[in-house]
CSV table of C-alpha atoms and ligand atoms in Angstrom, one decimal:
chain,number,residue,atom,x,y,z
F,1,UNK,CA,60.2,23.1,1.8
F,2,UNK,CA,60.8,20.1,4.4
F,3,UNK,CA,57.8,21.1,6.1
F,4,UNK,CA,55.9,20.6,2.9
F,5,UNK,CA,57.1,17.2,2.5
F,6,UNK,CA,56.2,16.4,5.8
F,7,UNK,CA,52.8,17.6,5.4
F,8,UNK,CA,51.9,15.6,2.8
F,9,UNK,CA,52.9,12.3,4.4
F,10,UNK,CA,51.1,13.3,6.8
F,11,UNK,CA,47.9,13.7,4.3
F,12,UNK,CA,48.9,10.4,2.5
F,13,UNK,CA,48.8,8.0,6.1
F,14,UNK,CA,45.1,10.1,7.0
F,15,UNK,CA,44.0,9.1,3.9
F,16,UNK,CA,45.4,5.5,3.9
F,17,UNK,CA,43.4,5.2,7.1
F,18,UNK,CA,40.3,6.1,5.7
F,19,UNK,CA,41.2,3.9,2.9
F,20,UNK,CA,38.4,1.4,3.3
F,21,UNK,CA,39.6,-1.4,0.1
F,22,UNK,CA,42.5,-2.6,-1.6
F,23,UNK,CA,42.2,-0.9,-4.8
F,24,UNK,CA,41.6,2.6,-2.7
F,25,UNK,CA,45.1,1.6,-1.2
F,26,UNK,CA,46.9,0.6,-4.7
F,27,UNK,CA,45.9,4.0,-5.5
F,28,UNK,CA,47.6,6.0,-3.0
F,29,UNK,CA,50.8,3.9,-3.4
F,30,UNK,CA,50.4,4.8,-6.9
F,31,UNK,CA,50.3,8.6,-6.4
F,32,UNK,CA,53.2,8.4,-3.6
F,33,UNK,CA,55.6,5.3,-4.8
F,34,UNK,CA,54.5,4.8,-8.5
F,35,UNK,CA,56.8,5.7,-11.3
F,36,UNK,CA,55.1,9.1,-11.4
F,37,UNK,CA,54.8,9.1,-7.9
F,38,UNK,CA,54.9,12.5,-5.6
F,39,UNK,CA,57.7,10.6,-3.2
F,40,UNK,CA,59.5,9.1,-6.1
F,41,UNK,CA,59.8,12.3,-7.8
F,42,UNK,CA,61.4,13.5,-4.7
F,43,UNK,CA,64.2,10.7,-4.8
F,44,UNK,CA,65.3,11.5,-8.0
F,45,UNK,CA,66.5,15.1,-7.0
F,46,UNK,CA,68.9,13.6,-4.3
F,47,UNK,CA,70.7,13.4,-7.7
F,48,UNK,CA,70.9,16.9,-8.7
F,49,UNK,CA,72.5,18.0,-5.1
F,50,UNK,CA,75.6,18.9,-3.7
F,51,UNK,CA,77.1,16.5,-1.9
F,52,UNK,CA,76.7,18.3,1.5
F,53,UNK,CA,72.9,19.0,0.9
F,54,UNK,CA,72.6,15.5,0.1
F,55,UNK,CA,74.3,14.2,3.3
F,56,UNK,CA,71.5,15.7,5.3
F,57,UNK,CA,68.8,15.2,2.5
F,58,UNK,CA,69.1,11.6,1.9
F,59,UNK,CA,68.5,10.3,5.4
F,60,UNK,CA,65.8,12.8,5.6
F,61,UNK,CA,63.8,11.6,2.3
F,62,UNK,CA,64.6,8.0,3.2
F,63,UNK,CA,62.9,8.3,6.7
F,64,UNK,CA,59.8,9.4,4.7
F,65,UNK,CA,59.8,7.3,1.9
F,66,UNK,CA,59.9,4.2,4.5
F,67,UNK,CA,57.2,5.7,6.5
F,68,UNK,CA,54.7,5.7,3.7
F,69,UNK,CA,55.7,2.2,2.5
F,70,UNK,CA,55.1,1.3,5.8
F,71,UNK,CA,51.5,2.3,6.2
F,72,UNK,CA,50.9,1.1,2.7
F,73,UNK,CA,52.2,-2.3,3.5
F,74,UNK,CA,50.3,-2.5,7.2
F,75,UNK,CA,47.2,-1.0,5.7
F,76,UNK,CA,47.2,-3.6,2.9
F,77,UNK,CA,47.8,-6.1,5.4
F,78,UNK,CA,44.9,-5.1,7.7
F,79,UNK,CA,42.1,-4.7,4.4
F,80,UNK,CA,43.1,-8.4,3.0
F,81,UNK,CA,42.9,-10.1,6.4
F,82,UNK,CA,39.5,-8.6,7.0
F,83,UNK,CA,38.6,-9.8,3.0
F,84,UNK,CA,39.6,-12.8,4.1
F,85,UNK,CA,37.8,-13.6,7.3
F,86,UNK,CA,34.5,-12.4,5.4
F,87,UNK,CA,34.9,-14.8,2.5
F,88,UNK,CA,35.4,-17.8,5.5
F,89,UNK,CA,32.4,-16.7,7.1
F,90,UNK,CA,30.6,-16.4,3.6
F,91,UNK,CA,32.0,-20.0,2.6
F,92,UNK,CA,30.9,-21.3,5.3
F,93,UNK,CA,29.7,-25.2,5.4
F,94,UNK,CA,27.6,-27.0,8.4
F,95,UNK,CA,28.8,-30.6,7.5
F,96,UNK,CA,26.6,-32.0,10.1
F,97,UNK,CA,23.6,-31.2,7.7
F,98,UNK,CA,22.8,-34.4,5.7
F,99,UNK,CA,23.6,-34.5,1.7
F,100,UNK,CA,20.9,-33.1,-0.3
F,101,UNK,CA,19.2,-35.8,-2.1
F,102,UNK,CA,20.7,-36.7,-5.0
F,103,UNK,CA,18.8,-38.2,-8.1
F,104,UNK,CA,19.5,-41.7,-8.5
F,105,UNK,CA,19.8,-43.9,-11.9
F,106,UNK,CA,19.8,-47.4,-11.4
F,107,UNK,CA,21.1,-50.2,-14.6
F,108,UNK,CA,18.6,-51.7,-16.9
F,109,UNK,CA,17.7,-55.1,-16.1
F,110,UNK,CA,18.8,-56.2,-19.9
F,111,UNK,CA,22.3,-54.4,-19.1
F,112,UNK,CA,22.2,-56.4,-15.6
F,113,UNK,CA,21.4,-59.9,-17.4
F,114,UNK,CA,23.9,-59.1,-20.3
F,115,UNK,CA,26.7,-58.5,-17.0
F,116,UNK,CA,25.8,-62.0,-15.4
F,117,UNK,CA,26.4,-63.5,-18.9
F,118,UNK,CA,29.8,-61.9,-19.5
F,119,UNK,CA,30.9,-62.9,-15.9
F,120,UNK,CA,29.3,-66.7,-16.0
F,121,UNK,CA,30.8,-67.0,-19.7
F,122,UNK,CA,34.6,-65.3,-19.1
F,123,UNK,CA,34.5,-68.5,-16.2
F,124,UNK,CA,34.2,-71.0,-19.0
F,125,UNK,CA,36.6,-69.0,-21.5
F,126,UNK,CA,35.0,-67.0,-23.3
F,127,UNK,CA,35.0,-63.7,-24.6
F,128,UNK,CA,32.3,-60.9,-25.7
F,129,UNK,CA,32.2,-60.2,-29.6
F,130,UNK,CA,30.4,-57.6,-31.3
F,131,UNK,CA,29.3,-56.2,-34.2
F,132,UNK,CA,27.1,-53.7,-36.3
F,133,UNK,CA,23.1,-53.2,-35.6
F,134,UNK,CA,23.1,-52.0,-39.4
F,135,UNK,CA,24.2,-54.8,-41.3
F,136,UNK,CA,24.4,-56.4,-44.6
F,137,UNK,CA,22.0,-59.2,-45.9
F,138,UNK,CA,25.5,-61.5,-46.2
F,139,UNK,CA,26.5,-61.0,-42.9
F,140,UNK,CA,23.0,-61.6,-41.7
F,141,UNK,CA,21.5,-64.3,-44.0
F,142,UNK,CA,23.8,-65.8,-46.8
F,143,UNK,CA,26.7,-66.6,-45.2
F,144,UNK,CA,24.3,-68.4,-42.4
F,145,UNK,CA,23.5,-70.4,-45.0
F,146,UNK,CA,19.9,-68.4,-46.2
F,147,UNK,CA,20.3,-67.7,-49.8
F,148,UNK,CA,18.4,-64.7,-51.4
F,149,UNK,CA,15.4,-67.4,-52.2
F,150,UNK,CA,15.6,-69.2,-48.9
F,151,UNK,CA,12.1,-69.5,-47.3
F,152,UNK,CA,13.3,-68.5,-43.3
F,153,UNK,CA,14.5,-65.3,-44.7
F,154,UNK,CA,10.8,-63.9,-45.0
F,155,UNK,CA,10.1,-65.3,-41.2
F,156,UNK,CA,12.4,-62.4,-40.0
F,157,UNK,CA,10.3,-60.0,-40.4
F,158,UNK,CA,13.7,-57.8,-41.9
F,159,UNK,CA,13.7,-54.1,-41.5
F,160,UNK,CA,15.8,-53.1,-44.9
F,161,UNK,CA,17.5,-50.1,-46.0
F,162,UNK,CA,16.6,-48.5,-49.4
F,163,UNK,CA,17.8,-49.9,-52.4
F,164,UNK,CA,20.3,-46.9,-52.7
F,165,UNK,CA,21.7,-47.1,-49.6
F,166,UNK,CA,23.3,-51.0,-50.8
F,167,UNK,CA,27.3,-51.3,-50.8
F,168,UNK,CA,29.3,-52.9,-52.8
F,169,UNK,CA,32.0,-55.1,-51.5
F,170,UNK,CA,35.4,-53.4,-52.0
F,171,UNK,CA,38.4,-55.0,-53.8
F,172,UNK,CA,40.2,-54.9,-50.1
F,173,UNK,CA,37.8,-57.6,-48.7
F,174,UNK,CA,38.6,-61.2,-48.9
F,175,UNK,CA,34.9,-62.0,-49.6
F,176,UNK,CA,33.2,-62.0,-52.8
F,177,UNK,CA,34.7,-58.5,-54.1
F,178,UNK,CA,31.8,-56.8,-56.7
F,179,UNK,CA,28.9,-58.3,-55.3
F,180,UNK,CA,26.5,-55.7,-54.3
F,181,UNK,CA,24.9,-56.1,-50.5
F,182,UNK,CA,21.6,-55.1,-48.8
F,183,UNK,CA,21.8,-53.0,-45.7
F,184,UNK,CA,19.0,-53.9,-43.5
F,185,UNK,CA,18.7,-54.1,-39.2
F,186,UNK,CA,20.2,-56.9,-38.4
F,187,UNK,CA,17.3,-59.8,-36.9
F,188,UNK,CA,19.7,-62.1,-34.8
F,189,UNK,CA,22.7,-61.9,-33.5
F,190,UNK,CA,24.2,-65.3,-35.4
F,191,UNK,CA,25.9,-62.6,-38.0
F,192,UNK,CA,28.3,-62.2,-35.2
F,193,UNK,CA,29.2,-65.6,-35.6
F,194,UNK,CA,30.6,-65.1,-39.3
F,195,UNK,CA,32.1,-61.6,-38.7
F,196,UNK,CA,34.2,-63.7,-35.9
F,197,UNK,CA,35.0,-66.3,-37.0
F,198,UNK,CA,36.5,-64.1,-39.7
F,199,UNK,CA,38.0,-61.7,-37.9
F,200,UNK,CA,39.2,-64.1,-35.2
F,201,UNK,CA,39.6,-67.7,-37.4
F,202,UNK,CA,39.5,-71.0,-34.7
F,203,UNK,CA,39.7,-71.9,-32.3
F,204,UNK,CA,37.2,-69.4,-30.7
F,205,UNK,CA,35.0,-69.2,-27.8
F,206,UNK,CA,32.7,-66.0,-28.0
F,207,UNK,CA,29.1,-64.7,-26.5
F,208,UNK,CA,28.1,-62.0,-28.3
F,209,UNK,CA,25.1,-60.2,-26.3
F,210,UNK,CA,23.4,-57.0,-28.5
F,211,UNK,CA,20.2,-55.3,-30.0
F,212,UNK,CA,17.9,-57.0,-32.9
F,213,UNK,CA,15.6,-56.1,-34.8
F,214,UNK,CA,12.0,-57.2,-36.6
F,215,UNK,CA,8.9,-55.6,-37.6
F,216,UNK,CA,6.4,-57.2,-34.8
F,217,UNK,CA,5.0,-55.8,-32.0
F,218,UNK,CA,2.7,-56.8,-29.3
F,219,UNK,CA,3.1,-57.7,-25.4
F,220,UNK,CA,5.5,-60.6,-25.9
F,221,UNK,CA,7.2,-58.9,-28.9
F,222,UNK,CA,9.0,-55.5,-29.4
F,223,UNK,CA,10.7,-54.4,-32.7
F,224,UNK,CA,14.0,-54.0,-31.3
F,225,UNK,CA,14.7,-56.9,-28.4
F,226,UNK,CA,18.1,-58.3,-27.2
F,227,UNK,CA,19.5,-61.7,-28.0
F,228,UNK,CA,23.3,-63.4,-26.8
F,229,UNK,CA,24.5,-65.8,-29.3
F,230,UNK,CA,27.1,-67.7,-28.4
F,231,UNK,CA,29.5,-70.2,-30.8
F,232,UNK,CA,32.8,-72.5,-29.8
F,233,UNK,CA,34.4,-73.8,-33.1
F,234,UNK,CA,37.2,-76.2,-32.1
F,235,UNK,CA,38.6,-79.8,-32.8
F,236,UNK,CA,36.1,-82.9,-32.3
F,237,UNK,CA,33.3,-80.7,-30.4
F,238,UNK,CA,29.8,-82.9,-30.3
F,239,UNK,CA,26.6,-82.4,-29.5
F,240,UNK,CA,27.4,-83.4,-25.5
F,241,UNK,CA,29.5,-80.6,-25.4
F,242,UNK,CA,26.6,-77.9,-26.8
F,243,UNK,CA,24.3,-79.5,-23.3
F,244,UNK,CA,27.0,-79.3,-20.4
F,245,UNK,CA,27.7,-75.7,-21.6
F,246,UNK,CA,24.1,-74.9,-21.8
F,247,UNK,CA,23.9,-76.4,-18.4
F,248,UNK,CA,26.8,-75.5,-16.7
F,249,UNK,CA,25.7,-71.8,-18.0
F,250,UNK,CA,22.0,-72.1,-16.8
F,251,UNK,CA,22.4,-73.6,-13.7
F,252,UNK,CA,25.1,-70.4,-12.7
F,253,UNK,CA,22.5,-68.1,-14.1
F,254,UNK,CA,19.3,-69.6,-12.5
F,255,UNK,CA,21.4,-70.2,-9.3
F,256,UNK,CA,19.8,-74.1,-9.0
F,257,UNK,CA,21.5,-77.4,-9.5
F,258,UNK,CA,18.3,-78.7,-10.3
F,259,UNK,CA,17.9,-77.0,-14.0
F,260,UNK,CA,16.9,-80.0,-16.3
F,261,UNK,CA,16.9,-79.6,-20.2
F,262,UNK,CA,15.4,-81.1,-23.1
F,263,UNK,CA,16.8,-81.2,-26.3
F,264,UNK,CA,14.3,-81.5,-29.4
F,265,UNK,CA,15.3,-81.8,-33.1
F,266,UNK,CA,14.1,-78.8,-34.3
F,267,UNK,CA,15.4,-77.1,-38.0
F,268,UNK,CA,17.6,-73.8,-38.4
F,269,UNK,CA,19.3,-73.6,-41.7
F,270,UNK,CA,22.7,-72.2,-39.8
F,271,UNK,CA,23.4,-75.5,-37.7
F,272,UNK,CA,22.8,-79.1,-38.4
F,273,UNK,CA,21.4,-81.3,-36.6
F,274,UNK,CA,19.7,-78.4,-34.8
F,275,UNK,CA,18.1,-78.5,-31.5
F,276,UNK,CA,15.4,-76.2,-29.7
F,277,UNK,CA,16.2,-76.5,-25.6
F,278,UNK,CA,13.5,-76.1,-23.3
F,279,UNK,CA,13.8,-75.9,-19.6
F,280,UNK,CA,11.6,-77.6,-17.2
F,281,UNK,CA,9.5,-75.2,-14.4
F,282,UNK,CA,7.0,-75.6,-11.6
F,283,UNK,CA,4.3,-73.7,-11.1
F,284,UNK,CA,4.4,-71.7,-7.4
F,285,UNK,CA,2.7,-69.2,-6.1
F,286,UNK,CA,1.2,-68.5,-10.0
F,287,UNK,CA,4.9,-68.0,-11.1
F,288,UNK,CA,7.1,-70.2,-13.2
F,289,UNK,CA,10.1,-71.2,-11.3
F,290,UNK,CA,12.5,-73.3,-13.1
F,291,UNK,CA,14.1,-76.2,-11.7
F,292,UNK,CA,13.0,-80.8,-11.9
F,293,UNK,CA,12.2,-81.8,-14.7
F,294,UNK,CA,9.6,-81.2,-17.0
F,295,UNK,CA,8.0,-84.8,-17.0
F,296,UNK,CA,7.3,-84.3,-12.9
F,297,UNK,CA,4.1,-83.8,-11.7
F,298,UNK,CA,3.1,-80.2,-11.6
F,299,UNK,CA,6.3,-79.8,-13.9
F,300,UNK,CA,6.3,-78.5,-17.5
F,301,UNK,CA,8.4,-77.7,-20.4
F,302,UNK,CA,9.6,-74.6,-21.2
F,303,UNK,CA,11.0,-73.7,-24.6
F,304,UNK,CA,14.4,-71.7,-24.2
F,305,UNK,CA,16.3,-71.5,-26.5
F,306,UNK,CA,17.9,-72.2,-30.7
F,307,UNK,CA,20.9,-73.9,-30.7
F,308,UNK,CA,22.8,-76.9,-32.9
F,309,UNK,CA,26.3,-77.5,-34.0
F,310,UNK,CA,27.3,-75.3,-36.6
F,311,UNK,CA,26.2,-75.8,-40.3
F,312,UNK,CA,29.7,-77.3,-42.6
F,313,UNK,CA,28.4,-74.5,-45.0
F,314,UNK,CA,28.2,-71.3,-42.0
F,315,UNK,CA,32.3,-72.6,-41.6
F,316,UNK,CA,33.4,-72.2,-45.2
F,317,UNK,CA,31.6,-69.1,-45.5
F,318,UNK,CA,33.1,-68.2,-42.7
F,319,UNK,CA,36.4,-69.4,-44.7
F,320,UNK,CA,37.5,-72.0,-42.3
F,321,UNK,CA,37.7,-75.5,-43.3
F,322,UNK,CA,35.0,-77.7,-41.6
F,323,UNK,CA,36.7,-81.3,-42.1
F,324,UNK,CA,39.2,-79.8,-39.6
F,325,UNK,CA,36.9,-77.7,-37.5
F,326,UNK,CA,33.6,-78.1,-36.2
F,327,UNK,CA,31.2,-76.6,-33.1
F,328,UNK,CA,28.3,-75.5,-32.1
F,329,UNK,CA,26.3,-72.5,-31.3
F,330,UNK,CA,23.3,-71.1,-29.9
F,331,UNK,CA,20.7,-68.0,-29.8
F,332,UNK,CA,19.1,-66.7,-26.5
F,333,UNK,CA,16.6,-63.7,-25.9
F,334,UNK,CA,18.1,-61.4,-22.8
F,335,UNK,CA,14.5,-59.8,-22.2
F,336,UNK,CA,13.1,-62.9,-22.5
F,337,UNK,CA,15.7,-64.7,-19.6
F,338,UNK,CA,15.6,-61.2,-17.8
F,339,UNK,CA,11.7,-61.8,-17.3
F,340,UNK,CA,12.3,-65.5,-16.0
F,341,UNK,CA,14.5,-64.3,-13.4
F,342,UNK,CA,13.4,-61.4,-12.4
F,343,UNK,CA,9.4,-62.0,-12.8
F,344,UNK,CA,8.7,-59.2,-15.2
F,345,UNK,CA,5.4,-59.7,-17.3
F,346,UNK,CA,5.2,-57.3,-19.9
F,347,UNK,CA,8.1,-56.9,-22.6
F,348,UNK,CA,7.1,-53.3,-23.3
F,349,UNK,CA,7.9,-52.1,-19.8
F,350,UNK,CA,11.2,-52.7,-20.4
F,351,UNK,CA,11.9,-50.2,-23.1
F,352,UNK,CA,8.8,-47.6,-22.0
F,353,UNK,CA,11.5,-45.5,-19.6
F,354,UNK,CA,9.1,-45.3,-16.7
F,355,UNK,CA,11.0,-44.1,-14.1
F,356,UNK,CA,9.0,-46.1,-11.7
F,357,UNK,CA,9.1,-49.2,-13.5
F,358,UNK,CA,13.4,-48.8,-13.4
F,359,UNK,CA,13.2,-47.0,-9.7
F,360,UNK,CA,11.5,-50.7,-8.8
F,361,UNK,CA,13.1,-53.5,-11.2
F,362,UNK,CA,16.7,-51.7,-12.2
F,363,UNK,CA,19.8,-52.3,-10.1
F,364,UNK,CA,22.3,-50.5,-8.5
F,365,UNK,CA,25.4,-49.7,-10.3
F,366,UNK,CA,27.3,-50.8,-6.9
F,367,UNK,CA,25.8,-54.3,-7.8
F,368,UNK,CA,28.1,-55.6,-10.1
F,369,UNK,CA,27.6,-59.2,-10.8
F,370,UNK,CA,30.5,-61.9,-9.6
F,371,UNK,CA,30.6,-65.8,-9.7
F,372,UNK,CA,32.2,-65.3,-5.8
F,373,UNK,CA,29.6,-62.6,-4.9
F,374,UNK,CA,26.7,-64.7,-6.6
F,375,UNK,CA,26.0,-63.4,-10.5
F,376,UNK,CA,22.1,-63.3,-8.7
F,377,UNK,CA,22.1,-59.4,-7.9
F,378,UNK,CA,19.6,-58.0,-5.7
F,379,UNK,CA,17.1,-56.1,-7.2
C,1,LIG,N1,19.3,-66.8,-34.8
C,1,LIG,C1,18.2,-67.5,-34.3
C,1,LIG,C2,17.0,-66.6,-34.2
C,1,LIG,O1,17.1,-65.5,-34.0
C,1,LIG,C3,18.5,-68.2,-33.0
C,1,LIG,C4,19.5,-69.2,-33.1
C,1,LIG,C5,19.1,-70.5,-33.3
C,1,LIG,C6,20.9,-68.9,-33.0
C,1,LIG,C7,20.1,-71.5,-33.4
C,1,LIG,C8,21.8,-69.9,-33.1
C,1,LIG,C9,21.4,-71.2,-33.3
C,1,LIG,O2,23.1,-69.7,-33.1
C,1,LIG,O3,22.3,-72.2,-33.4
C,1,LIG,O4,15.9,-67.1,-34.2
């Protein structure tokens, strides 16, 4: 009987040492130690003995028992140390290699300019506003003062929505409730203004850079371009307050102390008096490079940019009252001041997606524009 016993340990540590993986050696414990288990069957009839047969049993059974867990445990050991050292070898990394290369995206010029503007403008106190590319022909012409029969609202060129798709304002609104709205793409970013000065009320300082929209196309004009508007409504702003901002701004843009404007009387039905700014350049090297004044020799005029203080009517649609405040506001093209400093030529290259074109003009995202860095990133 003992004999037996012996015999198969015996048989279970030969086969545990040709046991060549860990699941071949959960199996043998299975078959020796597991609840149905050869070994553990054997423990269980220490129970049915007298107490002298068990005195020399026990002892006997134990010794085996402990010898098979034994192997088990030493062989289990041996199989996952050798899994282990393969998987290090497999995982193996020469870090002296250099990195695989990587593709590389690089930011859009627009996004770049658009960054220098928030950083120059948050210097002087302002903040960035936004609001919908799909907007309503209140937002975008009535309430800046274009009525539905108002000649400039054919110059825009408007993209509209179908009649059906219309809304009609809700009895929630404090504007005209009932009255029935176009949807269209919104042309400039001036509707920003209203939904501000709104939302916000005065005193308020805001830029509010974004995408427009107008059906034209050719090489200086794209249907969907990029304009910043800016507007500061306050107490007793003037006109002289409109040119150092300008300045101040363009100068810190342009990095040169020598930016000169010229302010014209020009007509916008949103601000009155209204002004169109232009920019004197020199001519060098076949590039305009702005900087003197436009009246110098080899100097000329550039025209820049829409601006004026802000029509009495644009702040009581706006529902402020305009015998207490008063300001003034302006319009810019990004692409358009993106080209001037950077020396693109062609407006369509900047929304084709040529990889090349971005790979040579767009920044690096580590290039983040700062007034103490110099807003002037290296392209
Ligand atoms: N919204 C005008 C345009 O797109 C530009 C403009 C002109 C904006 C004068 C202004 C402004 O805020 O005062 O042509």
């Amino acid at each position: 009987m003992s004999q037996e016993h012996e015999h198969k340990v015996a048989e279970t540590l030969d086969a545990l040492g040709r046991a060549g993986t860990i699941e071949a050696v959960e199996a043998i414990r299975i078959e020796a130690l597991g609840k149905q288990g050869w070994l553990s069957g054997l423990m269980k009839t220490l129970g049915k003995m007298s107490p002298e047969e068990r005195q020399v049993e026990a002892p006997r059974i134990q010794a085996l028992r402990t010898q098979v867990a034994d192997a088990l445990a030493e062989r289990k050991a041996v199989l996952e140390e050798a899994a282990l050292t393969a998987q290090l070898v497999g995982e193996r990394l020469d870090l002296t290699l250099p990195a695989p290369e990587a593709p590389k995206g690089s930011v859009h010029p627009v996004s770049q300019v658009m960054d220098e503007l928030a950083e120059i403008f948050a210097d002087l106190g302002f903040s960035v506003a936004t609001g919908p590319e799909i907007e309503d022909d209140w937002h975008n012409f009535t309430a800046l003062n274009m009525a539905e029969t108002h000649p400039a609202r054919a110059m825009h060129d408007t993209f509209y929505f179908p009649d059906q798709d219309s809304v009609t304002v809700p009895a929630s609104s404090s504007e005209a409730v009932g009255e029935k709205r176009r949807m269209l793409l919104r042309t400039h970013t001036s509707p920003v203004q209203i939904r501000s000065l709104v939302e916000q009320g005065a005193p308020i300082r805001i830029i509010a850079p974004g995408r427009v929209y107008r059906s034209d196309s050719d090489a200086t004009h794209t249907p969907m371009f990029h304009q910043v508007e800016g507007l500061v409504i306050d107490r007793d702003i003037h006109l002289g307050h409109l040119k150092w901002t300008l300045e101040t701004f363009l100068k810190a843009f342009f990095e040169r102390d020598d930016i000169v404007l010229r302010l014209r009387p020009s007509y916008f039905p949103f601000t009155e008096p209204s002004v169109e700014v232009d920019v004197g350049f020199a001519v060098e090297n076949g590039r305009r490079v702005l900087g003197g004044s436009g009246d110098d020799d080899g100097h000329g005029w550039m025209e820049l940019l829409g601006s004026g203080m802000v029509n009495r009517r644009v702040i009581e649609f706006a529902g402020l009252d305009p015998d207490e405040w008063q300001g003034f506001a302006w319009g810019l093209g990004v692409d358009r001041l993106a080209m001037l400093k950077y020396g693109m030529d062609d407006l369509r290259a900047f929304f084709d997606g040529d990889n090349r074109w971005l790979a040579h003009y767009g920044f690096s995202a580590f290039d983040q524009p700062t007034l103490s860095a110099g807003v002037g990133a290296k392209a």
